[in-house]
Amino acid sequence: MNEKQFSVIKWYLVGFVTLTIWTMLIWQYLHAGVPSHFFLQRADMPEISNWWGGFLLPFFTWLVIVRVQNRLLKKPSEQRRLLCKQALFSFFLALCYGAMLSLSFVTGYTEISAILLPAILFFAVLFRVYREEFILGFILSMSITFGAVLPTIFGAVIALASAIVYFFVQFMYLKIKAYTATKPRDEGN
């Protein structure tokens, strides 16, 4: 993939997200009004309107695609196709994960949502879930249920926590590997 193809994909995806969020906001406005959500579902916390999603989601989508584009264009051209497929797979995986989390919350299965949210840190041991494509998929899928601001805040916290977990585990693995490689072996004496 070259820069021109990325640019076309970027504008199509940003346009699709913009059209989708504004269509949903206009539909909500014309029917029951645009909902607002209390932070942490507590009435004593600030109330955040879903209107913010009309600006936040298109901007965040554009920002993520630019960052992924810059990361992929630095790689050799023969690797880009595979890395692009990996980024798309990561995006759709996070989209499905966020949809399951939202669906379990909305349908009242809070036990499942209470397991799914911290389970992201378990996945962070093995995968780089702090990457932009994971976070964008997570935020977009949860924005339908919770608006755009709260999933963005939670996505930022999850990205930070998962990066800490991933790099800490990688650091410990390399230290253990280096220690066992330099340790003299006991030959059974």
Short mmCIF file of C-alpha atoms in Angstrom, two decimals:
data_model
loop_
_atom_site.label_atom_id
_atom_site.label_comp_id
_atom_site.label_asym_id
_atom_site.label_seq_id
_atom_site.Cartn_x
_atom_site.Cartn_y
_atom_site.Cartn_z
CA MET A 1 0.00 0.00 0.00
CA ASN A 2 1.25 3.44 -0.82
CA GLU A 3 0.51 6.86 0.64
CA LYS A 4 -2.20 7.68 -1.91
CA GLN A 5 -4.13 4.48 -1.12
CA PHE A 6 -3.89 5.23 2.61
CA SER A 7 -5.18 8.73 1.97
CA VAL A 8 -8.22 7.40 0.10
CA ILE A 9 -8.95 4.86 2.86
CA LYS A 10 -8.49 7.57 5.49
CA TRP A 11 -11.05 9.91 3.96
CA TYR A 12 -13.57 7.13 3.29
CA LEU A 13 -13.35 5.85 6.86
CA VAL A 14 -13.45 9.33 8.42
CA GLY A 15 -16.41 10.18 6.19
CA PHE A 16 -18.20 6.96 7.14
CA VAL A 17 -17.66 7.55 10.88
CA THR A 18 -18.75 11.19 10.55
CA LEU A 19 -21.88 10.28 8.61
CA THR A 20 -22.74 7.47 11.03
CA ILE A 21 -22.31 9.47 14.23
CA TRP A 22 -24.14 12.54 12.93
CA THR A 23 -26.98 10.40 11.56
CA MET A 24 -27.33 8.75 14.96
CA LEU A 25 -27.20 12.11 16.77
CA ILE A 26 -29.83 13.66 14.48
CA TRP A 27 -32.07 10.63 14.86
CA GLN A 28 -31.72 10.79 18.66
CA TYR A 29 -32.41 14.53 18.63
CA LEU A 30 -35.60 14.10 16.59
CA HIS A 31 -36.96 11.21 18.65
CA ALA A 32 -36.16 11.28 22.36
CA GLY A 33 -33.40 13.83 22.54
CA VAL A 34 -29.67 13.29 22.56
CA PRO A 35 -28.81 11.39 25.74
CA SER A 36 -26.19 12.35 28.23
CA HIS A 37 -24.26 9.99 30.47
CA PHE A 38 -22.97 10.46 33.98
CA PHE A 39 -19.34 9.58 34.49
CA LEU A 40 -19.15 6.21 36.30
CA GLN A 41 -22.99 6.13 36.32
CA ARG A 42 -23.12 8.38 39.35
CA ALA A 43 -25.45 11.38 39.42
CA ASP A 44 -22.97 13.38 41.51
CA MET A 45 -20.40 13.10 38.70
CA PRO A 46 -20.37 15.34 35.58
CA GLU A 47 -22.88 14.63 32.83
CA ILE A 48 -21.42 14.28 29.34
CA SER A 49 -23.59 14.78 26.25
CA ASN A 50 -23.43 12.50 23.22
CA TRP A 51 -23.11 15.62 21.04
CA TRP A 52 -19.37 15.57 21.75
CA GLY A 53 -19.15 12.37 19.72
CA GLY A 54 -19.93 14.27 16.54
CA PHE A 55 -16.57 16.01 16.84
CA LEU A 56 -14.51 13.53 18.84
CA LEU A 57 -15.06 10.37 16.78
CA PRO A 58 -14.19 11.81 13.33
CA PHE A 59 -11.11 13.54 14.76
CA PHE A 60 -9.96 10.43 16.62
CA THR A 61 -10.55 8.25 13.55
CA TRP A 62 -8.48 10.62 11.41
CA LEU A 63 -5.71 10.75 14.04
CA VAL A 64 -5.54 6.95 14.38
CA ILE A 65 -5.41 6.38 10.63
CA VAL A 66 -2.63 8.96 10.23
CA ARG A 67 -0.61 7.27 12.99
CA VAL A 68 -1.16 3.79 11.56
CA GLN A 69 -0.30 5.10 8.10
CA ASN A 70 2.95 6.61 9.37
CA ARG A 71 3.84 3.39 11.19
CA LEU A 72 3.14 1.19 8.17
CA LEU A 73 4.82 3.43 5.59
CA LYS A 74 8.08 3.19 7.54
CA LYS A 75 8.15 -0.56 6.87
CA PRO A 76 9.47 -2.14 3.67
CA SER A 77 6.86 -2.37 0.93
CA GLU A 78 6.82 -6.18 0.94
CA GLN A 79 5.80 -6.19 4.64
CA ARG A 80 3.11 -3.51 4.37
CA ARG A 81 0.38 -5.78 3.00
CA LEU A 82 0.70 -8.23 5.89
CA LEU A 83 0.96 -5.45 8.47
CA CYS A 84 -2.09 -3.73 6.99
CA LYS A 85 -4.07 -6.98 7.27
CA GLN A 86 -2.91 -7.34 10.87
CA ALA A 87 -4.02 -3.79 11.66
CA LEU A 88 -7.44 -4.40 10.08
CA PHE A 89 -7.81 -7.70 11.95
CA SER A 90 -6.87 -5.95 15.21
CA PHE A 91 -9.41 -3.21 14.52
CA PHE A 92 -12.25 -5.67 13.83
CA LEU A 93 -11.29 -7.83 16.81
CA ALA A 94 -11.47 -4.81 19.11
CA LEU A 95 -14.72 -3.76 17.44
CA CYS A 96 -16.26 -7.14 18.27
CA TYR A 97 -14.83 -7.11 21.80
CA GLY A 98 -16.25 -3.67 22.52
CA ALA A 99 -19.61 -4.69 21.04
CA MET A 100 -19.72 -7.75 23.32
CA LEU A 101 -18.86 -5.58 26.30
CA SER A 102 -21.56 -3.04 25.42
CA LEU A 103 -24.14 -5.73 24.70
CA SER A 104 -23.49 -7.51 27.98
CA PHE A 105 -23.84 -4.22 29.85
CA VAL A 106 -27.04 -3.15 28.09
CA THR A 107 -28.75 -6.53 28.46
CA GLY A 108 -28.01 -6.64 32.18
CA TYR A 109 -25.28 -9.27 32.20
CA THR A 110 -23.02 -7.18 34.37
CA GLU A 111 -21.07 -10.27 35.46
CA ILE A 112 -19.87 -10.73 31.89
CA SER A 113 -19.00 -7.07 31.43
CA ALA A 114 -17.20 -7.13 34.79
CA ILE A 115 -15.02 -9.94 33.43
CA LEU A 116 -14.52 -8.59 29.90
CA LEU A 117 -13.14 -5.19 30.89
CA PRO A 118 -10.24 -6.38 33.08
CA ALA A 119 -9.63 -9.32 30.72
CA ILE A 120 -8.13 -6.82 28.30
CA LEU A 121 -5.11 -6.68 30.61
CA PHE A 122 -4.74 -10.45 30.30
CA PHE A 123 -4.72 -10.09 26.51
CA ALA A 124 -2.13 -7.33 26.93
CA VAL A 125 0.34 -9.95 28.11
CA LEU A 126 0.31 -11.55 24.67
CA PHE A 127 -0.80 -8.83 22.25
CA ARG A 128 -0.16 -5.13 21.80
CA VAL A 129 -3.68 -4.00 22.63
CA TYR A 130 -2.40 -0.50 23.38
CA ARG A 131 -2.01 0.14 19.64
CA GLU A 132 -4.23 2.68 17.95
CA GLU A 133 -6.24 0.23 15.84
CA PHE A 134 -7.32 -1.72 18.93
CA ILE A 135 -8.32 1.43 20.79
CA LEU A 136 -10.23 2.87 17.81
CA GLY A 137 -12.23 -0.33 17.35
CA PHE A 138 -12.99 -0.44 21.07
CA ILE A 139 -14.10 3.21 21.17
CA LEU A 140 -16.22 3.06 18.01
CA SER A 141 -18.09 -0.06 19.12
CA MET A 142 -18.81 1.28 22.59
CA SER A 143 -19.80 4.76 21.36
CA ILE A 144 -23.22 3.60 20.25
CA THR A 145 -24.07 2.57 23.80
CA PHE A 146 -22.13 5.01 25.97
CA GLY A 147 -21.53 8.02 23.73
CA ALA A 148 -18.04 8.88 22.55
CA VAL A 149 -16.43 10.62 25.51
CA LEU A 150 -16.64 7.87 28.13
CA PRO A 151 -15.27 5.12 25.85
CA THR A 152 -12.48 7.49 24.80
CA ILE A 153 -11.52 8.07 28.43
CA PHE A 154 -11.71 4.35 29.22
CA GLY A 155 -9.83 3.56 26.00
CA ALA A 156 -7.00 5.89 27.03
CA VAL A 157 -6.81 4.29 30.48
CA ILE A 158 -6.90 0.79 28.95
CA ALA A 159 -4.20 1.74 26.43
CA LEU A 160 -1.93 3.04 29.18
CA ALA A 161 -2.51 0.04 31.46
CA SER A 162 -2.10 -2.50 28.66
CA ALA A 163 1.13 -0.83 27.46
CA ILE A 164 2.51 -1.03 31.00
CA VAL A 165 1.52 -4.70 31.27
CA TYR A 166 2.86 -5.61 27.84
CA PHE A 167 6.23 -3.90 28.25
CA PHE A 168 6.66 -5.10 31.83
CA VAL A 169 6.03 -8.72 30.82
CA GLN A 170 8.38 -8.38 27.83
CA PHE A 171 11.04 -6.83 30.06
CA MET A 172 10.73 -9.64 32.63
CA TYR A 173 10.81 -12.29 29.91
CA LEU A 174 14.02 -10.88 28.44
CA LYS A 175 15.63 -10.59 31.89
CA ILE A 176 14.76 -14.21 32.74
CA LYS A 177 15.96 -15.37 29.34
CA ALA A 178 19.24 -13.50 29.73
CA TYR A 179 19.69 -14.83 33.28
CA THR A 180 19.11 -18.44 32.28
CA ALA A 181 21.43 -18.08 29.29
CA THR A 182 24.34 -16.82 31.41
CA LYS A 183 23.77 -19.08 34.42
CA PRO A 184 26.22 -22.00 34.53
CA ARG A 185 24.49 -25.32 34.20
CA ASP A 186 24.79 -27.89 36.93
CA GLU A 187 25.79 -31.16 35.32
CA GLY A 188 24.35 -33.26 38.14
CA ASN A 189 27.36 -33.14 40.48
#
